[in-house]
mmCIF file with all atom_site columns, C-alpha atoms in Angstrom:
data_model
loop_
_atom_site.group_PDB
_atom_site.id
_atom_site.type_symbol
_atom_site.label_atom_id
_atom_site.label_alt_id
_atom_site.label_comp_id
_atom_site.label_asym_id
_atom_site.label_entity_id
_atom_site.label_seq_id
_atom_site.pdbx_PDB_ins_code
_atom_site.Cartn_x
_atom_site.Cartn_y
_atom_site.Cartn_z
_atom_site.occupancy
_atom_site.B_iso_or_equiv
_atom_site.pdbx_formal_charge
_atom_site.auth_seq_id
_atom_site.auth_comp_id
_atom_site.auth_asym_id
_atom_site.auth_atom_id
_atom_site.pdbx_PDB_model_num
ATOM 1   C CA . UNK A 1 1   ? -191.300 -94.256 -197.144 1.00 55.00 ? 26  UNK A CA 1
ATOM 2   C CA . UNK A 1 2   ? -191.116 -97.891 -195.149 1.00 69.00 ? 27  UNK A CA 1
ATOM 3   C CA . UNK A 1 3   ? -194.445 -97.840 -194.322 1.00 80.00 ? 28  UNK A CA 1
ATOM 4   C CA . UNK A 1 4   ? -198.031 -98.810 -195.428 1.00 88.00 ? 29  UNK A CA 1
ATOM 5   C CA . UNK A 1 5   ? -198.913 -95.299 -196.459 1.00 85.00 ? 30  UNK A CA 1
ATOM 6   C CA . UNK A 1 6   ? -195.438 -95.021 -198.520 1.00 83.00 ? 31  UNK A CA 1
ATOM 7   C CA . UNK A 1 7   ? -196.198 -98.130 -199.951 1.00 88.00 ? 32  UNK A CA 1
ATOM 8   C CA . UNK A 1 8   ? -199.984 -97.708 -201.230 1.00 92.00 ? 33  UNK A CA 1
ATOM 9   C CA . UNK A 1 9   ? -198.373 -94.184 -202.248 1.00 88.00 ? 34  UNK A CA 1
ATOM 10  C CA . UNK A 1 10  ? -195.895 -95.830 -204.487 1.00 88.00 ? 35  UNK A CA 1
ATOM 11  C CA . UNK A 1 11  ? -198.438 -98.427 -205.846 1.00 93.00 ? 36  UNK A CA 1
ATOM 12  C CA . UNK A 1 12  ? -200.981 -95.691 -207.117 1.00 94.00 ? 37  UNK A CA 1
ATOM 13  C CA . UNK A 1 13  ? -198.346 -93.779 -208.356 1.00 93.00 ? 38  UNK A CA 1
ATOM 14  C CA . UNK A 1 14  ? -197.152 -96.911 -210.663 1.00 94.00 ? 39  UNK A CA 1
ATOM 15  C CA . UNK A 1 15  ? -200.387 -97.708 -211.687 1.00 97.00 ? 40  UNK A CA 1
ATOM 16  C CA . UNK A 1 16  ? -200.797 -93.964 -212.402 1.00 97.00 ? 41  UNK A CA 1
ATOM 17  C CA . UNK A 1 17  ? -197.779 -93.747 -214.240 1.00 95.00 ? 42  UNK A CA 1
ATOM 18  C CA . UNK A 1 18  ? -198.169 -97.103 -216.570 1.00 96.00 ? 43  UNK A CA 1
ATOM 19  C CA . UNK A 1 19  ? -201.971 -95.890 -216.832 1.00 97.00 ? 44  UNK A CA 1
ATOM 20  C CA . UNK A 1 20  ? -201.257 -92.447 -218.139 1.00 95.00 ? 45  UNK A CA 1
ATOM 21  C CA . UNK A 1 21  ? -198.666 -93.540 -220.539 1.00 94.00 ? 46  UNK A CA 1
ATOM 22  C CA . UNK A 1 22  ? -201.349 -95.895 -222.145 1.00 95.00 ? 47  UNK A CA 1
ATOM 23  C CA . UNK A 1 23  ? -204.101 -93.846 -222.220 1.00 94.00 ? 48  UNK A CA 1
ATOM 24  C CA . UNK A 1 24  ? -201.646 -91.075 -224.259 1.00 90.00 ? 49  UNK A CA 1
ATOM 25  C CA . UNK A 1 25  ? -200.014 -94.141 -226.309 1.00 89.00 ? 50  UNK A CA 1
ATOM 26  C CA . UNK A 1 26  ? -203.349 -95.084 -227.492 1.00 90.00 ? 51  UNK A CA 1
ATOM 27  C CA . UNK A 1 27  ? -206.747 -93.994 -229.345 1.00 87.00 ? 52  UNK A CA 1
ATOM 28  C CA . UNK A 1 28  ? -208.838 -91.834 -227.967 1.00 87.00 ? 53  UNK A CA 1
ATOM 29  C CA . UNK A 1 29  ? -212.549 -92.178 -227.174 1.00 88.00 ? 54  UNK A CA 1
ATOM 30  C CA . UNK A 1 30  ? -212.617 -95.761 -227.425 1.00 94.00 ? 55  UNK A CA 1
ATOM 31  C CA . UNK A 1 31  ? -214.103 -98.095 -224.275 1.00 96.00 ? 56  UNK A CA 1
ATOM 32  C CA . UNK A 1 32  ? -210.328 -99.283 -223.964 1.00 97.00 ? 57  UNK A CA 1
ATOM 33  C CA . UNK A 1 33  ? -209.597 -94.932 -223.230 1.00 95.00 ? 58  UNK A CA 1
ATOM 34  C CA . UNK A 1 34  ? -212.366 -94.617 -220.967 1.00 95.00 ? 59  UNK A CA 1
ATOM 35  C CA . UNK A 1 35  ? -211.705 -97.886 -218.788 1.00 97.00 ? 60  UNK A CA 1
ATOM 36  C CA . UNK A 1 36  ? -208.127 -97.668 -218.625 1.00 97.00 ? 61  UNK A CA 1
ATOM 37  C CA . UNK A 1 37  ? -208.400 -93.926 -218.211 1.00 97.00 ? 62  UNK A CA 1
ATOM 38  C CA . UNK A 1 38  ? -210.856 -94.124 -214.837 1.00 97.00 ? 63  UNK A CA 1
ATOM 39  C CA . UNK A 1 39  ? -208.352 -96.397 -213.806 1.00 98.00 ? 64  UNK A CA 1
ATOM 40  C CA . UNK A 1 40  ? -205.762 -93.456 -213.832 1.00 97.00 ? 65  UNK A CA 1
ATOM 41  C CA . UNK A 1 41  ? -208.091 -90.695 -212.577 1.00 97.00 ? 66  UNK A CA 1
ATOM 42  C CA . UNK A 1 42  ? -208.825 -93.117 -209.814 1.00 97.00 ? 67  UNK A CA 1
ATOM 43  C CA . UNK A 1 43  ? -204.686 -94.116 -209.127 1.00 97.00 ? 68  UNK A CA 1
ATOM 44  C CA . UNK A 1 44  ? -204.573 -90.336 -209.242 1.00 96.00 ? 69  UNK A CA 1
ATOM 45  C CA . UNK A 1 45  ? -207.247 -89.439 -206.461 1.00 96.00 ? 70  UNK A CA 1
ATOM 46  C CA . UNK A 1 46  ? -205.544 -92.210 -204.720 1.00 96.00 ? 71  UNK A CA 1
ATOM 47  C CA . UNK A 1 47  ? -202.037 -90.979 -205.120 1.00 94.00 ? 72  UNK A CA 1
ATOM 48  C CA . UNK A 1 48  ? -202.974 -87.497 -204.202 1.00 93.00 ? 73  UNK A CA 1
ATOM 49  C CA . UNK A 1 49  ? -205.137 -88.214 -200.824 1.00 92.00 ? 74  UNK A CA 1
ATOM 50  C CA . UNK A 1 50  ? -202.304 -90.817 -199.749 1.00 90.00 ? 75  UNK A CA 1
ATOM 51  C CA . UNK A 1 51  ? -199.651 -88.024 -200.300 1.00 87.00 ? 76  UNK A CA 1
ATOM 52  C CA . UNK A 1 52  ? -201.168 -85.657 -197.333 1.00 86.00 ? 77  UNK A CA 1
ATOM 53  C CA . UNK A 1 53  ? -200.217 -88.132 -195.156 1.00 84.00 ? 78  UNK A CA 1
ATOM 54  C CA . UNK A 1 54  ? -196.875 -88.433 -196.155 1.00 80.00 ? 79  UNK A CA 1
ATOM 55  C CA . UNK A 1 55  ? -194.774 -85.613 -194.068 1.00 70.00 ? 80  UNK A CA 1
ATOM 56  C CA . UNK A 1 56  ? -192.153 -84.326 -195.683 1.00 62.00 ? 81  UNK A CA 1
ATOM 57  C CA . UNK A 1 57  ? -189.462 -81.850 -194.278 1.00 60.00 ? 82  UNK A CA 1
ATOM 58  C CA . UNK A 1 58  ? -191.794 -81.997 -190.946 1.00 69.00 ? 83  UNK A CA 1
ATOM 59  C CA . UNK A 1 59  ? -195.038 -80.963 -192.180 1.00 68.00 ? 84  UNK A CA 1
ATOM 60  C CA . UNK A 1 60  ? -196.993 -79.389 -195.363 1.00 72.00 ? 85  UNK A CA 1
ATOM 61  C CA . UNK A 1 61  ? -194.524 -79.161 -198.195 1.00 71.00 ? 86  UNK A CA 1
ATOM 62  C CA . UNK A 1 62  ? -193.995 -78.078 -201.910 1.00 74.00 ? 87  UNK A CA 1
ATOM 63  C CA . UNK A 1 63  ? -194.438 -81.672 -202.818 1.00 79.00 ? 88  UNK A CA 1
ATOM 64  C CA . UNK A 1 64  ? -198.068 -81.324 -200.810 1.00 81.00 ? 89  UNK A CA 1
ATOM 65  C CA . UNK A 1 65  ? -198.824 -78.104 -202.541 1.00 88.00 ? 90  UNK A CA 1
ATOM 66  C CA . UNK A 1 66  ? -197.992 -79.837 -206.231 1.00 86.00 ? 91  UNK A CA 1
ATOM 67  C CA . UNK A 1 67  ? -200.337 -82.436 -204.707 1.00 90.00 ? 92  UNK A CA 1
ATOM 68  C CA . UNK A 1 68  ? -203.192 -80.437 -204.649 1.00 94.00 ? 93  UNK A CA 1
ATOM 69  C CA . UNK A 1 69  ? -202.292 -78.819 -208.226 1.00 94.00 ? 94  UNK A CA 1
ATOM 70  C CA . UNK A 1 70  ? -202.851 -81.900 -209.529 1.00 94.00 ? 95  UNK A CA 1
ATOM 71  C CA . UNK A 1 71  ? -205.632 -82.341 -208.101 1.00 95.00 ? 96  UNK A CA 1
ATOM 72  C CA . UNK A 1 72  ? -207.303 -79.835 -209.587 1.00 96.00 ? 97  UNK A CA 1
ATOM 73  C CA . UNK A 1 73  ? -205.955 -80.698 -212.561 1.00 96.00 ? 98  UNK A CA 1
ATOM 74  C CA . UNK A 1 74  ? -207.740 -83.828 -212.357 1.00 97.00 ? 99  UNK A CA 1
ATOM 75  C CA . UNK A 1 75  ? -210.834 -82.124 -211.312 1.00 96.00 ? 100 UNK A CA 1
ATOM 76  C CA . UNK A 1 76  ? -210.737 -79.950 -214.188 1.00 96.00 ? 101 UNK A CA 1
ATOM 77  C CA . UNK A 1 77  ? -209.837 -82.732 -217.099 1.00 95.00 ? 102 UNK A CA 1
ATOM 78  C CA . UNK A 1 78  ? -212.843 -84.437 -215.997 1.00 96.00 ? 103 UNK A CA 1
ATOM 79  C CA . UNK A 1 79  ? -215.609 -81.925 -215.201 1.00 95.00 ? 104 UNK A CA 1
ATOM 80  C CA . UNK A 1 80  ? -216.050 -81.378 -219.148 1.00 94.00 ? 105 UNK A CA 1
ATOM 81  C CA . UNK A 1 81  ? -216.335 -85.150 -219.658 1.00 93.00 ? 106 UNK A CA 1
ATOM 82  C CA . UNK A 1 82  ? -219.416 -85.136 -217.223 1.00 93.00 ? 107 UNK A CA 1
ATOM 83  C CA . UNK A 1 83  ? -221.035 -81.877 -218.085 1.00 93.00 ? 108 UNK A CA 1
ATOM 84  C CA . UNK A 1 84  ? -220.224 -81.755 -221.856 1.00 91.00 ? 109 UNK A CA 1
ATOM 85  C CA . UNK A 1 85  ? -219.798 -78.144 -222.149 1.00 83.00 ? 110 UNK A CA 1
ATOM 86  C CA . UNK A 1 86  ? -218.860 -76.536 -225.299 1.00 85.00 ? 111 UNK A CA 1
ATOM 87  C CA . UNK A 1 87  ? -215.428 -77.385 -226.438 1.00 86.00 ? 112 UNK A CA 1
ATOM 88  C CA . UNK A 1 88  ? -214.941 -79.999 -223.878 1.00 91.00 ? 113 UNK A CA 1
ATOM 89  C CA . UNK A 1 89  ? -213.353 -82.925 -225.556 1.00 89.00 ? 114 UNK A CA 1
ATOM 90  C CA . UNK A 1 90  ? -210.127 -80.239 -225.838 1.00 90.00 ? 115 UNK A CA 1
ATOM 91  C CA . UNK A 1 91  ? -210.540 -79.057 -222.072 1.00 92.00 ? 116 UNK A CA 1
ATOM 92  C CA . UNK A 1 92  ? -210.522 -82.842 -221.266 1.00 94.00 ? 117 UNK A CA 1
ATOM 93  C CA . UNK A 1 93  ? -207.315 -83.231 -223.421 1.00 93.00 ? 118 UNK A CA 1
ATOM 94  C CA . UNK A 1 94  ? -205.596 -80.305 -222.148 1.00 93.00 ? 119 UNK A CA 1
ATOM 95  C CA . UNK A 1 95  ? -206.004 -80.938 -218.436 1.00 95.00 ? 120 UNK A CA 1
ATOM 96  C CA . UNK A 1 96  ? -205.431 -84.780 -218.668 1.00 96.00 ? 121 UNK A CA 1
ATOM 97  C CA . UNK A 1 97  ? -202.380 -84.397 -220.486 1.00 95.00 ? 122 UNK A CA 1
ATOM 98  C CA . UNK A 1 98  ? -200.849 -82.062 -218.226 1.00 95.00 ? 123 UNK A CA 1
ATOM 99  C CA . UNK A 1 99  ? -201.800 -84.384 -215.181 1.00 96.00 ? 124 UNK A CA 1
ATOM 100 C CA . UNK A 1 100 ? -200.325 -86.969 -217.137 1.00 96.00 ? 125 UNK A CA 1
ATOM 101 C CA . UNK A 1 101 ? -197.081 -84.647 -217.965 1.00 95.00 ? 126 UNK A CA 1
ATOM 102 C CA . UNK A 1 102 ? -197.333 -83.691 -214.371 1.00 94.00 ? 127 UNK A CA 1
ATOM 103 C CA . UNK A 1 103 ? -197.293 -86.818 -212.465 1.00 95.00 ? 128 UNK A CA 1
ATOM 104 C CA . UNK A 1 104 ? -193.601 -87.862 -214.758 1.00 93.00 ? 129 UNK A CA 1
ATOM 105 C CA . UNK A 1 105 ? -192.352 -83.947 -213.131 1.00 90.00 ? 130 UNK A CA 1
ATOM 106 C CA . UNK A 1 106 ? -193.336 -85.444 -209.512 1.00 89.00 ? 131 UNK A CA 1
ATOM 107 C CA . UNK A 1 107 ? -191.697 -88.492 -209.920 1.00 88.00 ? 132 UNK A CA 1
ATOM 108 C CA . UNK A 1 108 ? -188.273 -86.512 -210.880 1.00 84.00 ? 133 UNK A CA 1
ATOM 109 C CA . UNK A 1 109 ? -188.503 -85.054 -207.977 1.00 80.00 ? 134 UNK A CA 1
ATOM 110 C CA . UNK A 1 110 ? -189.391 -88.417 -205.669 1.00 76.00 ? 135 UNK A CA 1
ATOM 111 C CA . UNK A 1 111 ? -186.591 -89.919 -207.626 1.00 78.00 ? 136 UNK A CA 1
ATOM 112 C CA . UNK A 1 112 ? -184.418 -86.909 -206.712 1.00 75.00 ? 137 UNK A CA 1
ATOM 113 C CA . UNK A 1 113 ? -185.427 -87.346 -202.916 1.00 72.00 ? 138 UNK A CA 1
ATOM 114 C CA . UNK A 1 114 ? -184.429 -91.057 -203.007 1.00 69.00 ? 139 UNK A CA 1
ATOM 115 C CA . UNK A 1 115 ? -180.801 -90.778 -205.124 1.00 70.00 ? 140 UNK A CA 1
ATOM 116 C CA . UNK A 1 116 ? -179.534 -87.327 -204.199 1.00 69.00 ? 141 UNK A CA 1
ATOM 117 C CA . UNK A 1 117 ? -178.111 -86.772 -201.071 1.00 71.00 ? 142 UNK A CA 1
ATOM 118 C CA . UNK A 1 118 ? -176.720 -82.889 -201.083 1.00 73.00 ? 143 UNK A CA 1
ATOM 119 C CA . UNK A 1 119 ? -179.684 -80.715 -201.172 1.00 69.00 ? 144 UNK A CA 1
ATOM 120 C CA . UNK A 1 120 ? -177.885 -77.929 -203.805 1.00 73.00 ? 145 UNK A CA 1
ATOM 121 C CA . UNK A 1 121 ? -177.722 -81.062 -206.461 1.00 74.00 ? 146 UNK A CA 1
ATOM 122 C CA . UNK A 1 122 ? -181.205 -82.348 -205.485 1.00 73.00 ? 147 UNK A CA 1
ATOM 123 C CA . UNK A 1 123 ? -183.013 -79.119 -206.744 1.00 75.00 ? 148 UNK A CA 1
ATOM 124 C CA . UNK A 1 124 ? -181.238 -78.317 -209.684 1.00 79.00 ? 149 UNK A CA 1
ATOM 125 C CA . UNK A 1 125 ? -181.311 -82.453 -211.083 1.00 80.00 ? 150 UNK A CA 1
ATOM 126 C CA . UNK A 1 126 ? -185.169 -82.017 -209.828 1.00 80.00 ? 151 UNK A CA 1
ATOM 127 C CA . UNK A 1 127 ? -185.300 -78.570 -211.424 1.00 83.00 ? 152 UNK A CA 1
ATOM 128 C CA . UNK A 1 128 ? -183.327 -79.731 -215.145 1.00 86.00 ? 153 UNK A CA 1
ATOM 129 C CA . UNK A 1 129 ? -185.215 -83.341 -215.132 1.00 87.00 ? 154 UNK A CA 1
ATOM 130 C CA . UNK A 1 130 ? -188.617 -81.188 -214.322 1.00 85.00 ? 155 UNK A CA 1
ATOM 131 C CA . UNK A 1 131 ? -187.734 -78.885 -216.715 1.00 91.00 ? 156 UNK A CA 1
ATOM 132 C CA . UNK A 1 132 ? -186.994 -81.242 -219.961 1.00 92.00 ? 157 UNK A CA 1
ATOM 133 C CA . UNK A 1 133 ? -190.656 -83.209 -218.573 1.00 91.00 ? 158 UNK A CA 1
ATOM 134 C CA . UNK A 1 134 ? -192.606 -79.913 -218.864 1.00 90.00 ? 159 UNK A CA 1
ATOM 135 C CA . UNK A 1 135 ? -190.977 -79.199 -222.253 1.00 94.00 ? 160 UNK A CA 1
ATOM 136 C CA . UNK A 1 136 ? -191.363 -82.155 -223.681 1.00 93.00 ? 161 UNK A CA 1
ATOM 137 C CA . UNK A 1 137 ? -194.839 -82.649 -222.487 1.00 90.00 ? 162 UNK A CA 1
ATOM 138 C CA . UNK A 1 138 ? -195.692 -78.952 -223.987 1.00 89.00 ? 163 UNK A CA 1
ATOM 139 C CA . UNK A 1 139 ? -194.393 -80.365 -227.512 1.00 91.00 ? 164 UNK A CA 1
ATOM 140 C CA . UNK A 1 140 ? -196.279 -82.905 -227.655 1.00 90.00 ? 165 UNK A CA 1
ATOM 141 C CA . UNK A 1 141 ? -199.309 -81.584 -225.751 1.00 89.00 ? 166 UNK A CA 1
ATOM 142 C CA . UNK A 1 142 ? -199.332 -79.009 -228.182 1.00 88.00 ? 167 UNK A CA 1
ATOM 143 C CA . UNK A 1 143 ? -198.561 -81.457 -231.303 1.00 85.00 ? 168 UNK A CA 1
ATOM 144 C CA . UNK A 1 144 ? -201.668 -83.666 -230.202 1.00 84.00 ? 169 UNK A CA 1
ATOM 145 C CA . UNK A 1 145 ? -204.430 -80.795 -230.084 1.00 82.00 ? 170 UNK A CA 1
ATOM 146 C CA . UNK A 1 146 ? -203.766 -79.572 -233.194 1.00 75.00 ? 171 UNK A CA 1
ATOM 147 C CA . UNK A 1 147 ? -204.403 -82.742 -234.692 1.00 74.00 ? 172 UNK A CA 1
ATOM 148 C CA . UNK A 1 148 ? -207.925 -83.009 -231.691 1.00 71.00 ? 173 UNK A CA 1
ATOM 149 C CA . UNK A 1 149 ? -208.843 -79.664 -233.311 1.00 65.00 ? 174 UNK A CA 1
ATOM 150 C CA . UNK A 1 150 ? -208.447 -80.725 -237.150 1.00 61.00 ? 175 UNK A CA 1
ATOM 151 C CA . UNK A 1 151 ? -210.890 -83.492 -236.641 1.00 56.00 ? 176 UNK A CA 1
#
């Protein structure tokens, strides 16, 4: 974590985090969305690249493998903002929120590898704080595109 990897790590990650939460917070489709919202898809790329090399538990790990779900996650909120394919203002929506949902779950469990120190109540606080994330983020995930779909 001391190093200049962890560090750039954690500063995309923040931006990530404080990006996402705005871009959610806030109107959609308006310049203010789109700027501050390349900023997170950028943070994100960032975050993502800088976490393969970041070794955890001496090599490729299930925080690696989340790594490259989000990813694609990224990858596949923005692909129907470029190509404009039918219905792709909700396929933006759905895949950007979950990134957004998804990048609170990782940092649970970064939070978890920092502040708990007995592996058997490291994966079930990871698990229950993962776990109220996802469900809260389906809530309102689900909340939010019924109102995209009304308009």
């Amino acid at each position: 974590m001391f190093s200049t990897i962890g560090y750039l790590h954690l500063l995309f990650s923040v931006i990530s985090m404080i990006t996402g939460l705005i871009v959610i917070l806030n109107t959609k489709g308006t310049k203010f969305h789109k700027r501050v919202g390349y900023v997170y898809v950028v943070n994100m790329l960032l975050l993502n690249i800088s976490s393969f090399f970041i070794s955890n538990f001496n090599g490729f790990s299930i925080f690696h493998f989340f790594a490259i779900v989000s990813l694609i996650t990224i990858l596949a909120g923005m692909y129907p903002v470029l190509k404009r394919s039918k219905n792709w203002l909700q396929k933006h929506y759905y895949f950007m929120a979950w990134s957004v949902v998804g990048l609170y779950c990782a940092f649970w469990s970064e939070v978890g590898t920092r502040f708990v120190k007995n592996m058997q109540d490291f994966w079930w606080a990871v698990a229950i704080a993962t776990f109220l994330t996802a469900f809260l983020g389906n809530y309102f995930i689900k909340k939010n595109a019924k109102k995209l779909t009304e308009q």
